[in-house]
Amino acid sequence: KSVAVSALLFVAISGLPVTGFAQGAKILINPSGGSFSVDSTFDVSIFIDTNGNEVNAVDVRIKFSSDKLQVINPSTGTSFISLWLQQPTFSNKDGTISFVGGVPEKGIKTSSGLVSTVTFRTRAPGRAVIEIGDQSAILAADGKGTNILGSISRATFTIVPKAPGGP
């Protein structure tokens, strides 16, 4: 893990200096809610809004209700991240997903930069929460790796029993 953090800091400090920051960047979950039946699948996209700041590294930690949901696939195919310092990892037992990566050179400024789209399968009826963990970070391309994460989000889903089958 220390190698990934060291590499993340290297990417963050290799950016061009920036003078001052707008308000903090955000990590967003889309959709923020919905209702699904047991044994169905649905996609959740993780976005960042840099709020006008140039950023070049992200460390996104997600927690989810592992008794209600399981990760099928965290996809990075259309992500703005071009350098994965840690390939996306997940634990259905612990209810966690992790993404660590960045963009080389001067960074990116975006209001809806896609980090990943995660496919979940519903396991049991009830309320399921997906939330961005406090350990997450969005690092400015300021030559210092300043964490400018200002807000994180959560999504709440209702998992309903499977409809009875039959004629």
PDB file of C-alpha atoms in Angstrom:
ATOM      1  CA  LYS A   1       0.000   0.000   0.000  1.00  0.00           C
ATOM      2  CA  SER A   2       2.845   2.418   0.755  1.00  0.00           C
ATOM      3  CA  VAL A   3       4.092   2.007  -2.822  1.00  0.00           C
ATOM      4  CA  ALA A   4       0.690   3.085  -4.171  1.00  0.00           C
ATOM      5  CA  VAL A   5       0.589   6.082  -1.814  1.00  0.00           C
ATOM      6  CA  SER A   6       4.161   7.060  -2.774  1.00  0.00           C
ATOM      7  CA  ALA A   7       3.296   6.797  -6.453  1.00  0.00           C
ATOM      8  CA  LEU A   8       0.123   8.806  -5.878  1.00  0.00           C
ATOM      9  CA  LEU A   9       2.112  11.557  -4.192  1.00  0.00           C
ATOM     10  CA  PHE A  10       4.657  11.501  -7.044  1.00  0.00           C
ATOM     11  CA  VAL A  11       1.875  12.026  -9.579  1.00  0.00           C
ATOM     12  CA  ALA A  12       0.337  14.747  -7.429  1.00  0.00           C
ATOM     13  CA  ILE A  13       3.534  16.719  -6.895  1.00  0.00           C
ATOM     14  CA  SER A  14       4.700  16.428 -10.492  1.00  0.00           C
ATOM     15  CA  GLY A  15       1.860  18.711 -11.626  1.00  0.00           C
ATOM     16  CA  LEU A  16       2.232  22.357 -12.485  1.00  0.00           C
ATOM     17  CA  PRO A  17       1.791  24.880  -9.671  1.00  0.00           C
ATOM     18  CA  VAL A  18      -1.624  26.481  -9.331  1.00  0.00           C
ATOM     19  CA  THR A  19      -2.419  29.682  -7.459  1.00  0.00           C
ATOM     20  CA  GLY A  20      -5.241  29.297  -4.928  1.00  0.00           C
ATOM     21  CA  PHE A  21      -8.220  26.955  -4.991  1.00  0.00           C
ATOM     22  CA  ALA A  22     -11.908  27.343  -5.575  1.00  0.00           C
ATOM     23  CA  GLN A  23     -14.197  25.634  -3.099  1.00  0.00           C
ATOM     24  CA  GLY A  24     -13.531  21.957  -2.470  1.00  0.00           C
ATOM     25  CA  ALA A  25     -13.921  19.181  -4.999  1.00  0.00           C
ATOM     26  CA  LYS A  26     -16.698  16.591  -4.699  1.00  0.00           C
ATOM     27  CA  ILE A  27     -17.082  12.841  -5.160  1.00  0.00           C
ATOM     28  CA  LEU A  28     -20.574  11.972  -6.361  1.00  0.00           C
ATOM     29  CA  ILE A  29     -22.593   8.747  -6.663  1.00  0.00           C
ATOM     30  CA  ASN A  30     -25.131   8.474  -9.475  1.00  0.00           C
ATOM     31  CA  PRO A  31     -27.902   7.483  -9.106  1.00  0.00           C
ATOM     32  CA  SER A  32     -28.366   8.570  -5.512  1.00  0.00           C
ATOM     33  CA  GLY A  33     -31.186   6.095  -4.913  1.00  0.00           C
ATOM     34  CA  GLY A  34     -33.696   3.700  -6.361  1.00  0.00           C
ATOM     35  CA  SER A  35     -35.586   0.491  -5.837  1.00  0.00           C
ATOM     36  CA  PHE A  36     -34.517  -2.934  -7.097  1.00  0.00           C
ATOM     37  CA  SER A  37     -35.697  -6.489  -6.544  1.00  0.00           C
ATOM     38  CA  VAL A  38     -33.558  -9.231  -5.011  1.00  0.00           C
ATOM     39  CA  ASP A  39     -31.210 -10.969  -7.497  1.00  0.00           C
ATOM     40  CA  SER A  40     -31.268  -8.046  -9.933  1.00  0.00           C
ATOM     41  CA  THR A  41     -28.265  -5.982 -11.012  1.00  0.00           C
ATOM     42  CA  PHE A  42     -27.811  -2.235 -11.374  1.00  0.00           C
ATOM     43  CA  ASP A  43     -24.983   0.185 -12.163  1.00  0.00           C
ATOM     44  CA  VAL A  44     -23.715   3.026 -10.010  1.00  0.00           C
ATOM     45  CA  SER A  45     -21.310   5.601 -11.455  1.00  0.00           C
ATOM     46  CA  ILE A  46     -18.700   7.412  -9.370  1.00  0.00           C
ATOM     47  CA  PHE A  47     -17.896  10.951 -10.571  1.00  0.00           C
ATOM     48  CA  ILE A  48     -15.699  13.789  -9.393  1.00  0.00           C
ATOM     49  CA  ASP A  49     -16.430  17.483  -9.698  1.00  0.00           C
ATOM     50  CA  THR A  50     -13.177  19.431  -9.321  1.00  0.00           C
ATOM     51  CA  ASN A  51     -15.107  22.674  -8.812  1.00  0.00           C
ATOM     52  CA  GLY A  52     -12.849  24.576 -11.183  1.00  0.00           C
ATOM     53  CA  ASN A  53      -9.594  23.218  -9.748  1.00  0.00           C
ATOM     54  CA  GLU A  54      -6.919  21.315 -11.672  1.00  0.00           C
ATOM     55  CA  VAL A  55      -6.455  17.873 -10.082  1.00  0.00           C
ATOM     56  CA  ASN A  56      -4.214  14.982 -11.016  1.00  0.00           C
ATOM     57  CA  ALA A  57      -4.852  12.195  -8.499  1.00  0.00           C
ATOM     58  CA  VAL A  58      -7.799  10.565  -6.748  1.00  0.00           C
ATOM     59  CA  ASP A  59      -8.094   8.018  -3.966  1.00  0.00           C
ATOM     60  CA  VAL A  60     -11.729   6.916  -3.764  1.00  0.00           C
ATOM     61  CA  ARG A  61     -12.811   4.594  -0.930  1.00  0.00           C
ATOM     62  CA  ILE A  62     -16.373   3.300  -1.055  1.00  0.00           C
ATOM     63  CA  LYS A  63     -18.353   1.469   1.625  1.00  0.00           C
ATOM     64  CA  PHE A  64     -21.508  -0.482   0.824  1.00  0.00           C
ATOM     65  CA  SER A  65     -24.053  -2.659   2.632  1.00  0.00           C
ATOM     66  CA  SER A  66     -22.491  -6.079   2.015  1.00  0.00           C
ATOM     67  CA  ASP A  67     -25.476  -7.888   3.525  1.00  0.00           C
ATOM     68  CA  LYS A  68     -27.721  -6.388   0.815  1.00  0.00           C
ATOM     69  CA  LEU A  69     -25.344  -5.855  -2.129  1.00  0.00           C
ATOM     70  CA  GLN A  70     -22.387  -7.498  -3.805  1.00  0.00           C
ATOM     71  CA  VAL A  71     -20.017  -6.060  -6.402  1.00  0.00           C
ATOM     72  CA  ILE A  72     -20.081  -7.852  -9.742  1.00  0.00           C
ATOM     73  CA  ASN A  73     -17.666  -5.619 -11.620  1.00  0.00           C
ATOM     74  CA  PRO A  74     -15.955  -2.253 -11.076  1.00  0.00           C
ATOM     75  CA  SER A  75     -15.401  -1.048 -14.661  1.00  0.00           C
ATOM     76  CA  THR A  76     -12.732   1.507 -15.555  1.00  0.00           C
ATOM     77  CA  GLY A  77     -13.127   1.373 -19.332  1.00  0.00           C
ATOM     78  CA  THR A  78     -14.404   4.932 -19.785  1.00  0.00           C
ATOM     79  CA  SER A  79     -12.710   6.510 -16.762  1.00  0.00           C
ATOM     80  CA  PHE A  80     -10.824   9.794 -17.073  1.00  0.00           C
ATOM     81  CA  ILE A  81      -8.056   8.147 -15.022  1.00  0.00           C
ATOM     82  CA  SER A  82      -5.255   7.117 -17.348  1.00  0.00           C
ATOM     83  CA  LEU A  83      -2.737   5.901 -14.754  1.00  0.00           C
ATOM     84  CA  TRP A  84      -3.990   3.340 -12.234  1.00  0.00           C
ATOM     85  CA  LEU A  85      -1.653   3.252  -9.244  1.00  0.00           C
ATOM     86  CA  GLN A  86      -3.829   0.554  -7.725  1.00  0.00           C
ATOM     87  CA  GLN A  87      -6.214  -1.360  -9.946  1.00  0.00           C
ATOM     88  CA  PRO A  88      -9.751  -1.173  -8.588  1.00  0.00           C
ATOM     89  CA  THR A  89     -10.184  -3.651  -5.755  1.00  0.00           C
ATOM     90  CA  PHE A  90     -13.246  -4.732  -3.829  1.00  0.00           C
ATOM     91  CA  SER A  91     -14.309  -6.999  -0.985  1.00  0.00           C
ATOM     92  CA  ASN A  92     -17.865  -8.288  -0.898  1.00  0.00           C
ATOM     93  CA  LYS A  93     -17.170  -9.615   2.595  1.00  0.00           C
ATOM     94  CA  ASP A  94     -16.088  -6.224   4.006  1.00  0.00           C
ATOM     95  CA  GLY A  95     -18.314  -4.094   1.760  1.00  0.00           C
ATOM     96  CA  THR A  96     -15.488  -1.983   0.328  1.00  0.00           C
ATOM     97  CA  ILE A  97     -14.251  -0.751  -3.050  1.00  0.00           C
ATOM     98  CA  SER A  98     -11.045   1.190  -3.670  1.00  0.00           C
ATOM     99  CA  PHE A  99      -9.714   3.209  -6.629  1.00  0.00           C
ATOM    100  CA  VAL A 100      -6.319   4.957  -6.696  1.00  0.00           C
ATOM    101  CA  GLY A 101      -5.175   6.687  -9.858  1.00  0.00           C
ATOM    102  CA  GLY A 102      -4.488   9.878 -11.670  1.00  0.00           C
ATOM    103  CA  VAL A 103      -3.688  11.707 -14.830  1.00  0.00           C
ATOM    104  CA  PRO A 104      -0.136  12.639 -15.816  1.00  0.00           C
ATOM    105  CA  GLU A 105       1.053  16.112 -16.695  1.00  0.00           C
ATOM    106  CA  LYS A 106      -0.936  19.135 -15.547  1.00  0.00           C
ATOM    107  CA  GLY A 107      -4.110  17.335 -14.477  1.00  0.00           C
ATOM    108  CA  ILE A 108      -7.781  17.749 -15.285  1.00  0.00           C
ATOM    109  CA  LYS A 109     -10.544  20.229 -14.539  1.00  0.00           C
ATOM    110  CA  THR A 110     -14.026  18.663 -14.772  1.00  0.00           C
ATOM    111  CA  SER A 111     -17.540  18.935 -13.417  1.00  0.00           C
ATOM    112  CA  SER A 112     -18.358  15.274 -14.132  1.00  0.00           C
ATOM    113  CA  GLY A 113     -15.221  13.162 -14.449  1.00  0.00           C
ATOM    114  CA  LEU A 114     -16.119   9.465 -14.432  1.00  0.00           C
ATOM    115  CA  VAL A 115     -13.911   7.422 -12.091  1.00  0.00           C
ATOM    116  CA  SER A 116     -15.755   4.120 -12.499  1.00  0.00           C
ATOM    117  CA  THR A 117     -19.070   2.440 -13.076  1.00  0.00           C
ATOM    118  CA  VAL A 118     -19.722  -0.359 -10.594  1.00  0.00           C
ATOM    119  CA  THR A 119     -22.228  -3.147 -11.240  1.00  0.00           C
ATOM    120  CA  PHE A 120     -23.962  -4.399  -8.095  1.00  0.00           C
ATOM    121  CA  ARG A 121     -26.171  -7.460  -7.550  1.00  0.00           C
ATOM    122  CA  THR A 122     -28.881  -7.252  -4.918  1.00  0.00           C
ATOM    123  CA  ARG A 123     -28.730  -9.998  -2.283  1.00  0.00           C
ATOM    124  CA  ALA A 124     -31.466  -9.452   0.306  1.00  0.00           C
ATOM    125  CA  PRO A 125     -34.451  -7.186   0.950  1.00  0.00           C
ATOM    126  CA  GLY A 126     -33.967  -4.018   2.953  1.00  0.00           C
ATOM    127  CA  ARG A 127     -32.200  -0.683   2.831  1.00  0.00           C
ATOM    128  CA  ALA A 128     -28.783  -0.654   1.142  1.00  0.00           C
ATOM    129  CA  VAL A 129     -26.341   2.240   1.449  1.00  0.00           C
ATOM    130  CA  ILE A 130     -23.378   3.071  -0.770  1.00  0.00           C
ATOM    131  CA  GLU A 131     -21.181   5.880   0.525  1.00  0.00           C
ATOM    132  CA  ILE A 132     -17.857   7.528  -0.121  1.00  0.00           C
ATOM    133  CA  GLY A 133     -15.474   6.884   2.765  1.00  0.00           C
ATOM    134  CA  ASP A 134     -13.758   9.604   4.812  1.00  0.00           C
ATOM    135  CA  GLN A 135     -10.340   8.293   3.718  1.00  0.00           C
ATOM    136  CA  SER A 136     -10.987   9.411   0.124  1.00  0.00           C
ATOM    137  CA  ALA A 137      -8.939  12.230  -1.413  1.00  0.00           C
ATOM    138  CA  ILE A 138      -8.795  14.397  -4.518  1.00  0.00           C
ATOM    139  CA  LEU A 139      -5.320  15.857  -4.936  1.00  0.00           C
ATOM    140  CA  ALA A 140      -4.697  19.214  -6.569  1.00  0.00           C
ATOM    141  CA  ALA A 141      -2.159  19.587  -9.356  1.00  0.00           C
ATOM    142  CA  ASP A 142      -0.369  22.177  -7.224  1.00  0.00           C
ATOM    143  CA  GLY A 143       3.020  20.501  -6.872  1.00  0.00           C
ATOM    144  CA  LYS A 144       2.204  19.654  -3.229  1.00  0.00           C
ATOM    145  CA  GLY A 145      -0.534  17.010  -3.495  1.00  0.00           C
ATOM    146  CA  THR A 146      -2.998  19.153  -1.528  1.00  0.00           C
ATOM    147  CA  ASN A 147      -6.196  17.266  -0.718  1.00  0.00           C
ATOM    148  CA  ILE A 148      -9.015  19.522  -1.922  1.00  0.00           C
ATOM    149  CA  LEU A 149     -11.887  17.103  -1.290  1.00  0.00           C
ATOM    150  CA  GLY A 150     -14.690  19.217   0.148  1.00  0.00           C
ATOM    151  CA  SER A 151     -17.704  16.917   0.112  1.00  0.00           C
ATOM    152  CA  ILE A 152     -18.654  13.301  -0.340  1.00  0.00           C
ATOM    153  CA  SER A 153     -21.972  11.686  -1.094  1.00  0.00           C
ATOM    154  CA  ARG A 154     -24.023   8.637  -0.328  1.00  0.00           C
ATOM    155  CA  ALA A 155     -26.776   6.737  -2.088  1.00  0.00           C
ATOM    156  CA  THR A 156     -29.624   4.783  -0.522  1.00  0.00           C
ATOM    157  CA  PHE A 157     -31.432   1.970  -2.319  1.00  0.00           C
ATOM    158  CA  THR A 158     -34.480  -0.057  -1.400  1.00  0.00           C
ATOM    159  CA  ILE A 159     -34.165  -3.771  -2.120  1.00  0.00           C
ATOM    160  CA  VAL A 160     -37.557  -5.462  -2.394  1.00  0.00           C
ATOM    161  CA  PRO A 161     -38.353  -9.197  -2.405  1.00  0.00           C
ATOM    162  CA  LYS A 162     -38.378 -10.926  -5.756  1.00  0.00           C
ATOM    163  CA  ALA A 163     -41.831 -11.082  -7.311  1.00  0.00           C
ATOM    164  CA  PRO A 164     -43.374 -14.536  -7.026  1.00  0.00           C
ATOM    165  CA  GLY A 165     -43.072 -16.607 -10.183  1.00  0.00           C
ATOM    166  CA  GLY A 166     -45.692 -18.743 -11.742  1.00  0.00           C
ATOM    167  CA  PRO A 167     -48.310 -18.771 -14.473  1.00  0.00           C
TER     168      PRO A 167
END
